[in-house]
Short mmCIF file of C-alpha atoms in Angstrom, two decimals:
data_model
loop_
_atom_site.label_atom_id
_atom_site.label_comp_id
_atom_site.label_asym_id
_atom_site.label_seq_id
_atom_site.Cartn_x
_atom_site.Cartn_y
_atom_site.Cartn_z
CA UNK A 934 121.09 109.33 111.53
CA UNK A 935 119.73 112.32 109.64
CA UNK A 936 116.89 111.48 107.22
CA UNK A 937 118.48 112.92 104.05
CA UNK A 938 121.84 112.48 102.36
CA UNK A 939 123.56 114.62 99.72
CA UNK A 940 124.87 113.23 96.45
CA UNK A 941 128.47 113.78 97.53
CA UNK A 942 127.83 112.03 100.84
CA UNK A 943 126.23 109.09 99.07
CA UNK A 944 129.08 108.81 96.55
CA UNK A 945 131.57 108.69 99.42
CA UNK A 946 129.58 106.06 101.34
CA UNK A 947 129.01 103.94 98.23
CA UNK A 948 132.73 103.19 98.05
CA UNK A 949 133.14 102.66 101.78
CA UNK A 950 133.08 99.61 104.00
CA UNK A 951 129.27 99.59 104.33
CA UNK A 952 127.82 100.83 101.03
CA UNK A 953 124.11 101.62 101.23
CA UNK A 954 121.48 99.65 99.37
CA UNK A 955 120.18 102.08 96.73
CA UNK A 956 116.49 102.08 95.76
CA UNK A 957 115.02 103.86 92.72
CA UNK A 958 111.37 104.73 93.39
CA UNK A 959 110.52 106.90 90.41
CA UNK A 960 106.78 107.46 90.17
CA UNK A 961 104.40 110.14 88.91
CA UNK A 962 100.78 110.53 89.93
CA UNK A 963 98.73 109.63 86.88
CA UNK A 964 101.90 109.38 84.78
CA UNK A 965 103.59 106.52 82.97
CA UNK A 966 105.07 103.69 85.00
CA UNK A 967 108.45 104.55 86.50
CA UNK A 968 110.05 101.30 85.34
CA UNK A 969 110.52 102.71 81.83
CA UNK A 970 112.49 105.65 83.22
CA UNK A 971 114.58 103.27 85.32
CA UNK A 972 115.34 101.06 82.32
CA UNK A 973 116.38 104.11 80.29
CA UNK A 974 119.01 105.05 82.86
CA UNK A 975 119.51 104.93 86.63
CA UNK A 976 122.21 105.48 89.23
CA UNK A 977 124.61 102.51 89.16
CA UNK A 978 123.60 99.84 91.63
CA UNK A 979 120.06 101.10 92.11
CA UNK A 980 117.22 98.58 92.33
CA UNK A 981 113.79 99.64 91.07
CA UNK A 982 110.89 99.56 93.53
CA UNK A 983 107.30 99.89 92.30
CA UNK A 984 105.39 102.34 94.50
CA UNK A 985 101.93 101.19 93.43
CA UNK A 986 102.64 97.46 93.74
CA UNK A 987 105.25 97.27 96.52
CA UNK A 988 104.86 100.43 98.62
CA UNK A 989 101.06 100.37 98.72
CA UNK A 990 98.23 97.91 98.95
CA UNK A 991 95.39 97.64 96.43
CA UNK A 992 93.26 100.82 96.28
CA UNK A 993 89.88 100.63 97.96
CA UNK A 994 88.11 101.78 101.12
CA UNK A 995 91.50 102.54 102.69
CA UNK A 996 92.37 105.04 99.96
CA UNK A 997 94.34 105.10 96.72
CA UNK A 998 97.61 104.08 98.36
CA UNK A 999 96.80 102.20 101.57
CA UNK A 1000 99.69 100.70 103.47
CA UNK A 1001 100.96 97.48 101.93
CA UNK A 1002 100.69 94.16 103.68
CA UNK A 1003 103.88 94.01 105.79
CA UNK A 1004 104.77 90.61 104.36
CA UNK A 1005 104.45 91.86 100.78
CA UNK A 1006 106.50 94.94 101.61
CA UNK A 1007 109.12 92.92 103.45
CA UNK A 1008 109.49 90.48 100.56
CA UNK A 1009 109.98 93.37 98.13
CA UNK A 1010 112.65 94.91 100.34
CA UNK A 1011 114.47 91.59 100.76
CA UNK A 1012 114.48 91.08 96.97
CA UNK A 1013 116.04 94.53 96.67
CA UNK A 1014 118.83 93.51 99.03
CA UNK A 1015 117.63 95.32 102.15
CA UNK A 1016 118.82 93.94 105.47
CA UNK A 1017 118.16 95.40 108.89
CA UNK A 1018 121.82 96.18 109.55
CA UNK A 1019 122.61 97.75 106.15
CA UNK A 1020 121.96 101.44 105.39
CA UNK A 1021 119.43 102.28 102.69
CA UNK A 1022 119.28 105.32 100.39
CA UNK A 1023 116.18 106.05 98.35
CA UNK A 1024 115.71 108.41 95.41
CA UNK A 1025 113.09 109.33 92.84
CA UNK A 1026 112.93 111.65 89.84
CA UNK A 1027 113.42 114.77 91.93
CA UNK A 1028 110.03 115.65 93.43
CA UNK A 1029 110.85 113.63 96.51
CA UNK A 1030 107.36 112.35 97.25
CA UNK A 1031 107.88 108.72 96.20
CA UNK A 1032 111.28 108.53 97.88
CA UNK A 1033 109.74 109.91 101.07
CA UNK A 1034 107.03 107.26 100.92
CA UNK A 1035 109.70 104.54 100.81
CA UNK A 1036 111.63 106.27 103.61
CA UNK A 1037 108.50 106.48 105.76
CA UNK A 1038 107.50 102.85 105.16
CA UNK A 1039 110.95 101.51 106.00
CA UNK A 1040 111.14 103.62 109.14
CA UNK A 1041 107.59 102.66 110.14
CA UNK A 1042 108.50 99.02 109.54
CA UNK A 1043 111.47 99.27 111.89
CA UNK A 1044 114.48 99.91 109.67
CA UNK A 1045 116.89 102.17 111.59
CA UNK A 1046 119.07 103.45 108.76
CA UNK A 1047 117.20 104.83 105.75
CA UNK A 1048 117.74 108.21 104.07
CA UNK A 1049 116.40 110.09 101.05
CA UNK A 1050 118.85 111.34 98.41
CA UNK A 1051 118.28 115.08 98.61
CA UNK A 1052 117.17 116.41 95.23
CA UNK A 1053 116.75 112.93 93.77
CA UNK A 1054 118.02 111.91 90.37
CA UNK A 1055 118.04 115.56 89.24
CA UNK A 1056 120.85 116.21 91.73
CA UNK A 1057 122.97 113.28 90.53
CA UNK A 1058 126.22 114.35 88.84
CA UNK A 1059 127.67 110.97 87.93
CA UNK A 1060 127.03 108.62 85.05
CA UNK A 1061 123.84 106.60 84.63
CA UNK A 1062 123.58 102.98 83.61
CA UNK A 1063 121.02 100.66 82.04
CA UNK A 1064 122.48 97.61 83.77
CA UNK A 1065 120.06 95.98 86.20
CA UNK A 1066 121.81 94.77 89.35
CA UNK A 1067 121.21 91.38 90.93
CA UNK A 1068 121.47 92.05 94.66
CA UNK A 1069 121.99 89.36 97.24
CA UNK A 1070 118.69 88.88 99.07
CA UNK A 1071 118.43 90.78 102.33
CA UNK A 1072 117.02 89.71 105.67
CA UNK A 1073 114.77 92.65 106.53
CA UNK A 1074 111.58 91.66 108.36
CA UNK A 1075 109.07 94.47 109.00
CA UNK A 1076 108.19 95.27 112.58
CA UNK A 1077 105.49 97.94 112.21
CA UNK A 1078 105.30 100.76 114.71
CA UNK A 1079 108.60 102.55 114.17
CA UNK A 1080 106.82 105.79 113.22
CA UNK A 1081 103.42 107.02 114.45
CA UNK A 1082 100.38 106.30 112.29
CA UNK A 1083 96.85 107.74 112.34
CA UNK A 1084 93.54 106.32 111.20
CA UNK A 1085 90.62 108.53 110.14
CA UNK A 1086 89.13 108.88 113.62
CA UNK A 1087 92.50 109.72 115.14
CA UNK A 1088 93.16 112.31 112.44
CA UNK A 1089 89.80 113.96 113.15
CA UNK A 1090 90.53 114.04 116.87
CA UNK A 1091 94.02 115.44 116.35
CA UNK A 1092 92.63 118.29 114.26
CA UNK A 1093 90.82 119.37 117.42
CA UNK A 1094 93.32 118.50 120.15
CA UNK A 1095 96.64 119.12 118.41
CA UNK A 1096 97.74 120.11 114.92
CA UNK A 1097 96.78 118.34 111.70
CA UNK A 1098 98.63 119.56 108.60
CA UNK A 1099 97.24 119.17 105.07
CA UNK A 1100 100.21 118.69 102.72
CA UNK A 1101 98.27 119.12 99.47
CA UNK A 1102 98.28 122.21 97.28
CA UNK A 1103 96.29 125.09 98.76
CA UNK A 1104 93.65 125.00 96.01
CA UNK A 1105 92.82 121.40 96.85
CA UNK A 1106 92.69 122.23 100.57
CA UNK A 1107 90.22 125.05 99.85
CA UNK A 1108 88.16 122.81 97.57
CA UNK A 1109 88.60 125.10 94.56
CA UNK A 1110 89.59 122.07 92.49
CA UNK A 1111 89.64 118.34 93.07
CA UNK A 1112 91.10 116.43 90.13
CA UNK A 1113 91.17 113.00 91.75
CA UNK A 1114 88.90 112.40 94.71
CA UNK A 1115 85.12 112.35 95.13
CA UNK A 1116 84.85 115.79 96.67
CA UNK A 1117 87.15 118.74 97.33
CA UNK A 1118 87.95 120.39 100.65
CA UNK A 1119 89.73 119.34 103.80
CA UNK A 1120 89.33 117.66 107.17
CA UNK A 1121 87.66 120.16 109.53
CA UNK A 1122 90.26 121.85 111.73
CA UNK A 1123 93.23 120.94 109.51
CA UNK A 1124 95.81 123.59 108.65
CA UNK A 1125 96.98 124.14 105.08
CA UNK A 1126 100.72 123.34 104.75
CA UNK A 1127 101.63 122.51 101.13
CA UNK A 1128 104.68 120.25 101.12
CA UNK A 1129 105.97 121.96 97.97
CA UNK A 1130 106.95 124.88 100.21
CA UNK A 1131 109.46 122.69 102.08
CA UNK A 1132 111.89 122.53 99.17
CA UNK A 1133 113.87 124.92 96.99
CA UNK A 1134 113.37 125.23 93.24
CA UNK A 1135 115.86 122.42 92.64
CA UNK A 1136 113.85 120.01 94.80
CA UNK A 1137 116.31 119.97 97.68
CA UNK A 1138 114.95 120.45 101.17
CA UNK A 1139 115.29 123.87 102.74
CA UNK A 1140 117.74 124.14 105.66
CA UNK A 1141 116.56 122.75 108.98
CA UNK A 1142 116.33 126.22 110.54
CA UNK A 1143 114.22 127.53 107.67
CA UNK A 1144 111.90 124.54 107.89
CA UNK A 1145 111.68 124.96 111.65
CA UNK A 1146 110.63 128.59 111.26
CA UNK A 1147 108.03 127.63 108.67
CA UNK A 1148 106.50 124.95 110.86
CA UNK A 1149 106.57 127.20 113.91
CA UNK A 1150 104.50 129.68 111.92
CA UNK A 1151 101.99 126.91 111.25
CA UNK A 1152 101.66 126.14 114.94
CA UNK A 1153 104.25 123.41 115.46
CA UNK A 1154 106.01 123.72 118.81
CA UNK A 1155 107.79 121.41 121.25
CA UNK A 1156 105.19 119.23 122.91
CA UNK A 1157 102.59 119.75 120.17
CA UNK A 1158 101.13 116.53 118.80
CA UNK A 1159 101.38 116.84 115.01
CA UNK A 1160 99.79 114.80 112.25
CA UNK A 1161 99.97 115.05 108.45
CA UNK A 1162 97.76 113.94 105.61
CA UNK A 1163 97.66 114.54 101.86
CA UNK A 1164 95.77 112.96 98.97
CA UNK A 1165 96.77 109.34 99.46
CA UNK A 1166 99.68 109.18 101.90
CA UNK A 1167 102.53 109.88 99.45
CA UNK A 1168 103.20 113.63 99.58
CA UNK A 1169 102.20 113.53 103.25
CA UNK A 1170 105.24 111.33 103.89
CA UNK A 1171 107.34 114.07 102.31
CA UNK A 1172 105.98 116.56 104.85
CA UNK A 1173 106.69 114.13 107.71
CA UNK A 1174 110.26 113.94 106.39
CA UNK A 1175 110.52 117.75 106.32
CA UNK A 1176 109.28 117.89 109.90
CA UNK A 1177 111.88 115.28 110.87
CA UNK A 1178 114.61 117.45 109.35
CA UNK A 1179 113.31 120.37 111.42
CA UNK A 1180 113.46 118.25 114.57
CA UNK A 1181 109.80 117.29 114.96
CA UNK A 1182 108.19 113.84 114.97
CA UNK A 1183 104.82 113.73 113.20
CA UNK A 1184 102.23 111.02 112.62
CA UNK A 1185 100.97 110.18 109.13
CA UNK A 1186 97.33 109.62 108.28
CA UNK A 1187 98.09 107.11 105.54
CA UNK A 1188 94.56 106.85 104.14
CA UNK A 1189 94.50 110.64 103.79
CA UNK A 1190 91.93 112.54 101.74
CA UNK A 1191 91.30 109.65 99.35
CA UNK A 1192 90.02 107.57 102.27
CA UNK A 1193 88.34 110.41 104.16
CA UNK A 1194 86.42 111.82 101.18
CA UNK A 1195 85.20 108.38 100.05
CA UNK A 1196 83.15 108.09 103.25
CA UNK A 1197 80.09 110.28 102.80
CA UNK A 1198 79.43 110.26 106.54
CA UNK A 1199 82.58 112.26 107.28
CA UNK A 1200 82.39 116.06 107.36
CA UNK A 1201 84.14 118.17 104.72
CA UNK A 1202 85.31 121.76 105.20
CA UNK A 1203 86.01 124.15 102.34
CA UNK A 1204 87.47 127.61 101.95
CA UNK A 1205 90.73 129.17 103.06
CA UNK A 1206 92.64 128.36 106.22
CA UNK A 1207 90.67 130.19 108.95
CA UNK A 1208 93.74 131.21 110.98
#
């Protein structure tokens, strides 16, 4: 199953024999809570999922958005109607980061059939509703390990032995600015690969061939071990999704820069990509 789905494909499947469970994961870094946007209007049938409370654990030494406890995550997915044998489609406001986080978590937790609505709510052409659905509880039970995961030491090692991509904006990679974390810069050896360059102006992913060419230019090749990190494991999931579209499997360093930079013993590199 491909990792993204178009609006027209979703509309067709939603009236078929096995309609997908639809999750609304609207979220903005530092912005107002996404629930208000959901209540103001959402795609019919969509269930709201709270990224901060249900797709992440409490912030701390593991970063701003550490992985949630599998039992907490599983309970949230079951409440939303997710079962192991039912397809799932996830969308957000259009940036794609939050939807990709939900996609990554479900795949990591063992769900075989989850896709991101390409372009998110901005691509939706149908009516919206304010009616909150009451889904039948699902049976999904997380079985972590479905996608590769890195810790800080493994990310550091991969930057030397393979390819570690930094999905943040280039100015944060260089350390020119750091609006959130303790210090600016990047993990030594990491390559700058802003995830914003994986999508068109409308937020839809670039074609697989275009993405493949981009990643090849960054050093991705068959047999290369690839890892991704970002600020807190959200936009990094978006880059993992883009790599999946291009035909490459990548590991996510979920703690990302928010975890790495909080540990003063870890080295920090600054400046432009040395390649």
